[in-house]
């Protein structure tokens, strides 16, 4: 799968962006130093949004709300659920097409069989009881409904570690572990994909010592100024610079993020 969005201007701060604090738990659009991560998340929304066309959708863990609003372009209804009151208020003010709701992902505040799709992008790694969340997704989905999850690939995100590098993550998963979690929760697997750097990002990797990700993290850890060439490259990244490939196309264990699509029987 390949993204087709226009590049946009990641350095232009959109209205309302300043109302949310950049904590490391959520990705905020419109910030030049955050643009790589924003685009890496955005590509999944753009690729999977067509599966939400004409359907009732819950985004469980909507964060800033840009993804829920993107889905609202095609969905019949979008509910954006988040635990954080500030995030919910932000979504209500900025994205009127999204029904913003405060709630706990371990006890989704929806009745049984309420939606056709549950979207959970870059959130499950933050949850303490992942199995309970999957059970809740099965409960609120209608028969034949989709659960779509993206999450950092443990193998490449926290290589060689038993505990996540990111202090906000509780449990990261590899492709096998994510598949097992979904199947044990009663879902049928419809696809497992990986997010990879495309050619433009591979060239950026080469320009920055082999990894543009490591170059960004090194500056953040050291609280050091960004070299102009690194800042320019990060600000120039678009969703088109990422590839989303099936396991048959490339080794899923080499992916940056995992994208799973599962069906409630």
PDB file of C-alpha atoms in Angstrom:
ATOM      1  CA  UNK A   1       0.000   0.000   0.000  1.00  0.00           C
ATOM      2  CA  UNK A   2       1.191   3.508  -0.784  1.00  0.00           C
ATOM      3  CA  UNK A   3       0.122   6.913   0.519  1.00  0.00           C
ATOM      4  CA  UNK A   4      -1.107   9.625  -1.844  1.00  0.00           C
ATOM      5  CA  UNK A   5      -1.459  12.737   0.320  1.00  0.00           C
ATOM      6  CA  UNK A   6      -0.068  16.160  -0.650  1.00  0.00           C
ATOM      7  CA  UNK A   7       3.001  17.201   1.350  1.00  0.00           C
ATOM      8  CA  UNK A   8       1.407  20.161   3.158  1.00  0.00           C
ATOM      9  CA  UNK A   9       3.398  22.521   5.363  1.00  0.00           C
ATOM     10  CA  UNK A  10       4.465  20.802   8.600  1.00  0.00           C
ATOM     11  CA  UNK A  11       6.024  24.002   9.948  1.00  0.00           C
ATOM     12  CA  UNK A  12       2.712  25.893  10.017  1.00  0.00           C
ATOM     13  CA  UNK A  13       1.165  25.583  13.468  1.00  0.00           C
ATOM     14  CA  UNK A  14      -2.574  25.014  13.031  1.00  0.00           C
ATOM     15  CA  UNK A  15      -5.199  26.714  15.195  1.00  0.00           C
ATOM     16  CA  UNK A  16      -5.575  24.961  18.537  1.00  0.00           C
ATOM     17  CA  UNK A  17      -2.314  23.010  18.374  1.00  0.00           C
ATOM     18  CA  UNK A  18      -0.883  24.958  21.299  1.00  0.00           C
ATOM     19  CA  UNK A  19      -3.710  23.806  23.579  1.00  0.00           C
ATOM     20  CA  UNK A  20      -2.213  20.322  23.832  1.00  0.00           C
ATOM     21  CA  UNK A  21       1.133  19.659  25.467  1.00  0.00           C
ATOM     22  CA  UNK A  22       3.711  17.623  23.563  1.00  0.00           C
ATOM     23  CA  UNK A  23       4.306  14.875  26.133  1.00  0.00           C
ATOM     24  CA  UNK A  24       5.562  11.946  24.053  1.00  0.00           C
ATOM     25  CA  UNK A  25       2.240  10.122  24.462  1.00  0.00           C
ATOM     26  CA  UNK A  26       0.516  11.745  21.495  1.00  0.00           C
ATOM     27  CA  UNK A  27       1.561  13.047  18.089  1.00  0.00           C
ATOM     28  CA  UNK A  28       0.617  16.621  17.251  1.00  0.00           C
ATOM     29  CA  UNK A  29       0.441  17.909  13.659  1.00  0.00           C
ATOM     30  CA  UNK A  30       1.990  21.192  12.585  1.00  0.00           C
ATOM     31  CA  UNK A  31       5.288  20.940  14.509  1.00  0.00           C
ATOM     32  CA  UNK A  32       8.450  20.763  12.426  1.00  0.00           C
ATOM     33  CA  UNK A  33      10.436  18.638  14.906  1.00  0.00           C
ATOM     34  CA  UNK A  34       7.475  16.253  15.288  1.00  0.00           C
ATOM     35  CA  UNK A  35       6.773  15.937  11.562  1.00  0.00           C
ATOM     36  CA  UNK A  36       8.527  12.602  10.980  1.00  0.00           C
ATOM     37  CA  UNK A  37       6.401  10.865  13.640  1.00  0.00           C
ATOM     38  CA  UNK A  38       3.240  12.633  12.539  1.00  0.00           C
ATOM     39  CA  UNK A  39       3.679  11.486   8.937  1.00  0.00           C
ATOM     40  CA  UNK A  40       4.584   7.957  10.044  1.00  0.00           C
ATOM     41  CA  UNK A  41       1.263   7.787  11.883  1.00  0.00           C
ATOM     42  CA  UNK A  42      -0.726   9.662   9.252  1.00  0.00           C
ATOM     43  CA  UNK A  43       0.128   7.194   6.481  1.00  0.00           C
ATOM     44  CA  UNK A  44      -1.790   4.438   8.287  1.00  0.00           C
ATOM     45  CA  UNK A  45      -4.907   6.600   8.598  1.00  0.00           C
ATOM     46  CA  UNK A  46      -4.749   7.475   4.915  1.00  0.00           C
ATOM     47  CA  UNK A  47      -4.297   3.899   3.819  1.00  0.00           C
ATOM     48  CA  UNK A  48      -7.006   2.396   6.021  1.00  0.00           C
ATOM     49  CA  UNK A  49      -9.604   5.190   5.914  1.00  0.00           C
ATOM     50  CA  UNK A  50     -11.301   3.723   2.793  1.00  0.00           C
ATOM     51  CA  UNK A  51     -12.219   0.645   4.875  1.00  0.00           C
ATOM     52  CA  UNK A  52     -14.336   3.017   7.015  1.00  0.00           C
ATOM     53  CA  UNK A  53     -16.385   4.353   4.103  1.00  0.00           C
ATOM     54  CA  UNK A  54     -20.073   4.708   4.993  1.00  0.00           C
ATOM     55  CA  UNK A  55     -19.575   2.991   8.344  1.00  0.00           C
ATOM     56  CA  UNK A  56     -19.919   3.847  12.036  1.00  0.00           C
ATOM     57  CA  UNK A  57     -16.402   4.150  13.447  1.00  0.00           C
ATOM     58  CA  UNK A  58     -14.930   4.348  16.934  1.00  0.00           C
ATOM     59  CA  UNK A  59     -11.391   5.618  17.261  1.00  0.00           C
ATOM     60  CA  UNK A  60     -10.305   4.252  20.623  1.00  0.00           C
ATOM     61  CA  UNK A  61      -7.571   6.621  21.745  1.00  0.00           C
ATOM     62  CA  UNK A  62      -8.050   9.525  19.329  1.00  0.00           C
ATOM     63  CA  UNK A  63      -5.407  11.827  20.847  1.00  0.00           C
ATOM     64  CA  UNK A  64      -5.224  15.180  19.051  1.00  0.00           C
ATOM     65  CA  UNK A  65      -8.018  14.101  16.714  1.00  0.00           C
ATOM     66  CA  UNK A  66      -6.482  14.653  13.275  1.00  0.00           C
ATOM     67  CA  UNK A  67      -6.895  10.977  12.382  1.00  0.00           C
ATOM     68  CA  UNK A  68     -10.517  10.785  13.459  1.00  0.00           C
ATOM     69  CA  UNK A  69     -11.222  13.882  11.379  1.00  0.00           C
ATOM     70  CA  UNK A  70      -9.510  12.317   8.366  1.00  0.00           C
ATOM     71  CA  UNK A  71     -11.706   9.223   8.746  1.00  0.00           C
ATOM     72  CA  UNK A  72     -14.747  11.519   8.959  1.00  0.00           C
ATOM     73  CA  UNK A  73     -14.153  12.377   5.290  1.00  0.00           C
ATOM     74  CA  UNK A  74     -15.579   8.974   4.367  1.00  0.00           C
ATOM     75  CA  UNK A  75     -17.314   7.473   7.427  1.00  0.00           C
ATOM     76  CA  UNK A  76     -20.992   7.819   8.289  1.00  0.00           C
ATOM     77  CA  UNK A  77     -20.167   8.564  11.935  1.00  0.00           C
ATOM     78  CA  UNK A  78     -16.932   8.907  13.899  1.00  0.00           C
ATOM     79  CA  UNK A  79     -16.678   8.697  17.679  1.00  0.00           C
ATOM     80  CA  UNK A  80     -13.350   9.843  19.060  1.00  0.00           C
ATOM     81  CA  UNK A  81     -12.674   8.381  22.505  1.00  0.00           C
ATOM     82  CA  UNK A  82      -9.812   9.470  24.727  1.00  0.00           C
ATOM     83  CA  UNK A  83      -9.053   9.191  28.443  1.00  0.00           C
ATOM     84  CA  UNK A  84      -7.527  12.676  28.643  1.00  0.00           C
ATOM     85  CA  UNK A  85     -10.003  15.502  29.303  1.00  0.00           C
ATOM     86  CA  UNK A  86      -7.787  18.078  27.577  1.00  0.00           C
ATOM     87  CA  UNK A  87      -7.612  15.967  24.420  1.00  0.00           C
ATOM     88  CA  UNK A  88     -11.396  15.515  24.375  1.00  0.00           C
ATOM     89  CA  UNK A  89     -11.956  19.276  24.775  1.00  0.00           C
ATOM     90  CA  UNK A  90      -9.456  19.946  21.996  1.00  0.00           C
ATOM     91  CA  UNK A  91     -11.183  17.529  19.612  1.00  0.00           C
ATOM     92  CA  UNK A  92     -14.591  18.993  20.417  1.00  0.00           C
ATOM     93  CA  UNK A  93     -13.348  22.504  19.628  1.00  0.00           C
ATOM     94  CA  UNK A  94     -11.292  21.737  16.562  1.00  0.00           C
ATOM     95  CA  UNK A  95     -12.967  18.795  14.823  1.00  0.00           C
ATOM     96  CA  UNK A  96     -16.759  19.237  14.936  1.00  0.00           C
ATOM     97  CA  UNK A  97     -17.341  16.214  12.667  1.00  0.00           C
ATOM     98  CA  UNK A  98     -15.969  13.949  15.402  1.00  0.00           C
ATOM     99  CA  UNK A  99     -18.120  13.009  18.410  1.00  0.00           C
ATOM    100  CA  UNK A 100     -15.511  13.416  21.144  1.00  0.00           C
ATOM    101  CA  UNK A 101     -16.090  11.293  24.248  1.00  0.00           C
ATOM    102  CA  UNK A 102     -14.067  10.870  27.435  1.00  0.00           C
ATOM    103  CA  UNK A 103     -13.669   7.298  28.602  1.00  0.00           C
ATOM    104  CA  UNK A 104     -11.498   4.361  29.583  1.00  0.00           C
ATOM    105  CA  UNK A 105     -10.373   1.954  26.863  1.00  0.00           C
ATOM    106  CA  UNK A 106     -10.721  -0.911  29.340  1.00  0.00           C
ATOM    107  CA  UNK A 107     -14.444  -0.143  29.652  1.00  0.00           C
ATOM    108  CA  UNK A 108     -15.579   1.393  26.364  1.00  0.00           C
ATOM    109  CA  UNK A 109     -18.601   3.656  26.996  1.00  0.00           C
ATOM    110  CA  UNK A 110     -20.627   2.184  24.122  1.00  0.00           C
ATOM    111  CA  UNK A 111     -23.399  -0.414  24.056  1.00  0.00           C
ATOM    112  CA  UNK A 112     -22.906  -3.858  22.541  1.00  0.00           C
ATOM    113  CA  UNK A 113     -22.691  -4.042  18.723  1.00  0.00           C
ATOM    114  CA  UNK A 114     -22.601  -0.251  18.397  1.00  0.00           C
ATOM    115  CA  UNK A 115     -20.071   0.285  15.582  1.00  0.00           C
ATOM    116  CA  UNK A 116     -18.771  -1.279  12.383  1.00  0.00           C
ATOM    117  CA  UNK A 117     -15.096  -0.375  12.827  1.00  0.00           C
ATOM    118  CA  UNK A 118     -12.775   0.192  15.780  1.00  0.00           C
ATOM    119  CA  UNK A 119      -9.561   2.048  15.000  1.00  0.00           C
ATOM    120  CA  UNK A 120      -6.680   1.915  17.472  1.00  0.00           C
ATOM    121  CA  UNK A 121      -3.514   3.452  16.059  1.00  0.00           C
ATOM    122  CA  UNK A 122      -0.357   3.797  18.141  1.00  0.00           C
ATOM    123  CA  UNK A 123      -2.264   3.270  21.394  1.00  0.00           C
ATOM    124  CA  UNK A 124      -2.302  -0.395  22.432  1.00  0.00           C
ATOM    125  CA  UNK A 125       1.356  -0.259  23.495  1.00  0.00           C
ATOM    126  CA  UNK A 126       0.278   2.237  26.195  1.00  0.00           C
ATOM    127  CA  UNK A 127      -2.356  -0.041  27.749  1.00  0.00           C
ATOM    128  CA  UNK A 128      -1.843  -2.108  30.873  1.00  0.00           C
ATOM    129  CA  UNK A 129      -4.554  -4.675  30.089  1.00  0.00           C
ATOM    130  CA  UNK A 130      -4.402  -5.233  26.351  1.00  0.00           C
ATOM    131  CA  UNK A 131      -6.531  -8.392  26.435  1.00  0.00           C
ATOM    132  CA  UNK A 132      -9.340  -6.535  28.219  1.00  0.00           C
ATOM    133  CA  UNK A 133      -9.252  -3.821  25.561  1.00  0.00           C
ATOM    134  CA  UNK A 134      -9.476  -6.403  22.761  1.00  0.00           C
ATOM    135  CA  UNK A 135     -12.444  -8.011  24.524  1.00  0.00           C
ATOM    136  CA  UNK A 136     -14.144  -4.612  24.715  1.00  0.00           C
ATOM    137  CA  UNK A 137     -13.551  -4.078  20.999  1.00  0.00           C
ATOM    138  CA  UNK A 138     -15.229  -7.411  20.257  1.00  0.00           C
ATOM    139  CA  UNK A 139     -18.162  -6.391  22.428  1.00  0.00           C
ATOM    140  CA  UNK A 140     -18.847  -3.017  20.748  1.00  0.00           C
ATOM    141  CA  UNK A 141     -18.311  -4.274  17.191  1.00  0.00           C
ATOM    142  CA  UNK A 142     -21.144  -5.625  15.087  1.00  0.00           C
ATOM    143  CA  UNK A 143     -20.695  -9.084  13.529  1.00  0.00           C
ATOM    144  CA  UNK A 144     -18.314  -8.788  10.593  1.00  0.00           C
ATOM    145  CA  UNK A 145     -16.902  -5.544  11.996  1.00  0.00           C
ATOM    146  CA  UNK A 146     -13.259  -4.557  11.670  1.00  0.00           C
ATOM    147  CA  UNK A 147     -10.649  -3.921  14.321  1.00  0.00           C
ATOM    148  CA  UNK A 148      -7.663  -2.053  12.870  1.00  0.00           C
ATOM    149  CA  UNK A 149      -4.564  -1.626  15.030  1.00  0.00           C
ATOM    150  CA  UNK A 150      -1.171  -0.075  14.469  1.00  0.00           C
ATOM    151  CA  UNK A 151       1.647  -0.265  16.987  1.00  0.00           C
ATOM    152  CA  UNK A 152       5.453   0.004  17.045  1.00  0.00           C
ATOM    153  CA  UNK A 153       7.174  -3.245  16.159  1.00  0.00           C
ATOM    154  CA  UNK A 154       8.910  -4.342  19.364  1.00  0.00           C
ATOM    155  CA  UNK A 155      11.753  -5.952  17.430  1.00  0.00           C
ATOM    156  CA  UNK A 156      12.875  -2.704  15.798  1.00  0.00           C
ATOM    157  CA  UNK A 157      11.513  -0.122  18.261  1.00  0.00           C
ATOM    158  CA  UNK A 158      13.119  -1.528  21.420  1.00  0.00           C
ATOM    159  CA  UNK A 159      15.685  -3.969  20.004  1.00  0.00           C
ATOM    160  CA  UNK A 160      17.157  -6.478  22.415  1.00  0.00           C
ATOM    161  CA  UNK A 161      15.144  -5.207  25.379  1.00  0.00           C
ATOM    162  CA  UNK A 162      12.546  -6.811  27.620  1.00  0.00           C
ATOM    163  CA  UNK A 163      11.119  -3.409  28.572  1.00  0.00           C
ATOM    164  CA  UNK A 164      10.217  -0.607  26.132  1.00  0.00           C
ATOM    165  CA  UNK A 165      12.618   2.264  25.498  1.00  0.00           C
ATOM    166  CA  UNK A 166       9.718   4.708  25.472  1.00  0.00           C
ATOM    167  CA  UNK A 167       8.742   5.374  29.119  1.00  0.00           C
ATOM    168  CA  UNK A 168       5.090   5.835  28.120  1.00  0.00           C
ATOM    169  CA  UNK A 169       4.842   2.304  26.685  1.00  0.00           C
ATOM    170  CA  UNK A 170       3.776  -0.565  28.921  1.00  0.00           C
ATOM    171  CA  UNK A 171       4.053  -3.504  26.523  1.00  0.00           C
ATOM    172  CA  UNK A 172       5.244  -3.520  22.925  1.00  0.00           C
ATOM    173  CA  UNK A 173       4.446  -6.359  20.534  1.00  0.00           C
ATOM    174  CA  UNK A 174       5.939  -8.151  17.566  1.00  0.00           C
ATOM    175  CA  UNK A 175       3.805  -9.482  14.725  1.00  0.00           C
ATOM    176  CA  UNK A 176       3.361 -12.920  16.275  1.00  0.00           C
ATOM    177  CA  UNK A 177       2.396 -11.513  19.657  1.00  0.00           C
ATOM    178  CA  UNK A 178      -0.126  -9.099  18.136  1.00  0.00           C
ATOM    179  CA  UNK A 179      -1.655 -11.893  16.069  1.00  0.00           C
ATOM    180  CA  UNK A 180      -1.925 -14.115  19.155  1.00  0.00           C
ATOM    181  CA  UNK A 181      -3.546 -11.313  21.157  1.00  0.00           C
ATOM    182  CA  UNK A 182      -6.195 -10.760  18.497  1.00  0.00           C
ATOM    183  CA  UNK A 183      -6.942 -14.433  17.933  1.00  0.00           C
ATOM    184  CA  UNK A 184      -7.213 -15.122  21.665  1.00  0.00           C
ATOM    185  CA  UNK A 185      -9.657 -12.209  21.811  1.00  0.00           C
ATOM    186  CA  UNK A 186     -11.927 -13.997  19.350  1.00  0.00           C
ATOM    187  CA  UNK A 187     -10.943 -12.191  16.151  1.00  0.00           C
ATOM    188  CA  UNK A 188     -10.092 -13.630  12.752  1.00  0.00           C
ATOM    189  CA  UNK A 189      -7.002 -12.154  11.117  1.00  0.00           C
ATOM    190  CA  UNK A 190      -7.607 -10.391   7.802  1.00  0.00           C
ATOM    191  CA  UNK A 191      -4.107  -9.032   7.293  1.00  0.00           C
ATOM    192  CA  UNK A 192      -0.788  -8.106   8.890  1.00  0.00           C
ATOM    193  CA  UNK A 193       1.268  -5.312   7.347  1.00  0.00           C
ATOM    194  CA  UNK A 194       4.441  -3.431   8.169  1.00  0.00           C
ATOM    195  CA  UNK A 195       5.390   0.229   7.811  1.00  0.00           C
ATOM    196  CA  UNK A 196       8.766   0.757   6.135  1.00  0.00           C
ATOM    197  CA  UNK A 197      10.897   3.638   4.916  1.00  0.00           C
ATOM    198  CA  UNK A 198      10.491   4.230   1.198  1.00  0.00           C
ATOM    199  CA  UNK A 199      13.333   5.415  -1.092  1.00  0.00           C
ATOM    200  CA  UNK A 200      13.316   9.076   0.011  1.00  0.00           C
ATOM    201  CA  UNK A 201      13.573   8.147   3.682  1.00  0.00           C
ATOM    202  CA  UNK A 202      16.244   5.582   2.940  1.00  0.00           C
ATOM    203  CA  UNK A 203      18.293   8.397   1.385  1.00  0.00           C
ATOM    204  CA  UNK A 204      17.695  10.500   4.502  1.00  0.00           C
ATOM    205  CA  UNK A 205      18.860   7.578   6.634  1.00  0.00           C
ATOM    206  CA  UNK A 206      22.098   7.509   4.652  1.00  0.00           C
ATOM    207  CA  UNK A 207      22.593  11.263   5.108  1.00  0.00           C
ATOM    208  CA  UNK A 208      22.211  11.024   8.887  1.00  0.00           C
ATOM    209  CA  UNK A 209      24.559   8.258   9.912  1.00  0.00           C
ATOM    210  CA  UNK A 210      22.338   5.363   8.876  1.00  0.00           C
ATOM    211  CA  UNK A 211      19.133   6.302  10.693  1.00  0.00           C
ATOM    212  CA  UNK A 212      17.163   9.542  10.666  1.00  0.00           C
ATOM    213  CA  UNK A 213      15.244   8.116  13.646  1.00  0.00           C
ATOM    214  CA  UNK A 214      18.394   7.706  15.736  1.00  0.00           C
ATOM    215  CA  UNK A 215      19.559  11.174  14.701  1.00  0.00           C
ATOM    216  CA  UNK A 216      16.329  12.696  16.048  1.00  0.00           C
ATOM    217  CA  UNK A 217      16.401  10.678  19.262  1.00  0.00           C
ATOM    218  CA  UNK A 218      20.031  11.634  19.920  1.00  0.00           C
ATOM    219  CA  UNK A 219      19.146  15.338  19.764  1.00  0.00           C
ATOM    220  CA  UNK A 220      16.129  14.853  22.007  1.00  0.00           C
ATOM    221  CA  UNK A 221      18.033  12.846  24.637  1.00  0.00           C
ATOM    222  CA  UNK A 222      20.886  15.343  24.705  1.00  0.00           C
ATOM    223  CA  UNK A 223      18.495  18.309  24.550  1.00  0.00           C
ATOM    224  CA  UNK A 224      20.816  19.596  21.839  1.00  0.00           C
ATOM    225  CA  UNK A 225      20.110  21.968  18.942  1.00  0.00           C
ATOM    226  CA  UNK A 226      19.087  20.345  15.684  1.00  0.00           C
ATOM    227  CA  UNK A 227      21.510  20.729  12.772  1.00  0.00           C
ATOM    228  CA  UNK A 228      19.779  22.684   9.982  1.00  0.00           C
ATOM    229  CA  UNK A 229      20.112  19.799   7.525  1.00  0.00           C
ATOM    230  CA  UNK A 230      18.394  17.367   9.934  1.00  0.00           C
ATOM    231  CA  UNK A 231      15.581  19.792  10.700  1.00  0.00           C
ATOM    232  CA  UNK A 232      15.065  20.432   6.979  1.00  0.00           C
ATOM    233  CA  UNK A 233      14.874  16.716   6.199  1.00  0.00           C
ATOM    234  CA  UNK A 234      12.468  15.976   9.066  1.00  0.00           C
ATOM    235  CA  UNK A 235      10.214  18.886   8.090  1.00  0.00           C
ATOM    236  CA  UNK A 236      10.137  17.649   4.483  1.00  0.00           C
ATOM    237  CA  UNK A 237       8.890  14.123   5.253  1.00  0.00           C
ATOM    238  CA  UNK A 238       5.468  13.246   3.805  1.00  0.00           C
ATOM    239  CA  UNK A 239       3.242  10.216   4.154  1.00  0.00           C
ATOM    240  CA  UNK A 240       4.251   9.248   0.636  1.00  0.00           C
ATOM    241  CA  UNK A 241       7.744   8.536   1.948  1.00  0.00           C
ATOM    242  CA  UNK A 242       6.506   5.447   3.833  1.00  0.00           C
ATOM    243  CA  UNK A 243       5.521   2.092   2.362  1.00  0.00           C
ATOM    244  CA  UNK A 244       2.972  -0.228   3.951  1.00  0.00           C
ATOM    245  CA  UNK A 245       3.696  -3.771   2.820  1.00  0.00           C
ATOM    246  CA  UNK A 246       2.270  -7.207   3.508  1.00  0.00           C
ATOM    247  CA  UNK A 247       4.374  -9.833   5.206  1.00  0.00           C
ATOM    248  CA  UNK A 248       4.644 -11.652   1.867  1.00  0.00           C
ATOM    249  CA  UNK A 249       6.284  -8.587   0.297  1.00  0.00           C
ATOM    250  CA  UNK A 250       8.921  -7.962   2.968  1.00  0.00           C
ATOM    251  CA  UNK A 251      10.017  -9.478   6.266  1.00  0.00           C
ATOM    252  CA  UNK A 252       7.489  -8.162   8.785  1.00  0.00           C
ATOM    253  CA  UNK A 253      10.078  -8.370  11.575  1.00  0.00           C
ATOM    254  CA  UNK A 254      12.038  -5.586   9.823  1.00  0.00           C
ATOM    255  CA  UNK A 255       9.096  -3.177   9.883  1.00  0.00           C
ATOM    256  CA  UNK A 256       8.983   0.015  11.917  1.00  0.00           C
ATOM    257  CA  UNK A 257       5.311  -0.321  12.866  1.00  0.00           C
ATOM    258  CA  UNK A 258       2.813  -3.157  12.613  1.00  0.00           C
ATOM    259  CA  UNK A 259      -0.641  -2.733  11.067  1.00  0.00           C
ATOM    260  CA  UNK A 260      -3.160  -5.470  11.850  1.00  0.00           C
ATOM    261  CA  UNK A 261      -6.658  -5.843  10.432  1.00  0.00           C
ATOM    262  CA  UNK A 262      -8.940  -8.303  12.211  1.00  0.00           C
ATOM    263  CA  UNK A 263     -12.598  -9.293  11.825  1.00  0.00           C
ATOM    264  CA  UNK A 264     -15.161  -9.947  14.513  1.00  0.00           C
ATOM    265  CA  UNK A 265     -16.939 -13.186  13.496  1.00  0.00           C
TER     266      UNK A 265
END
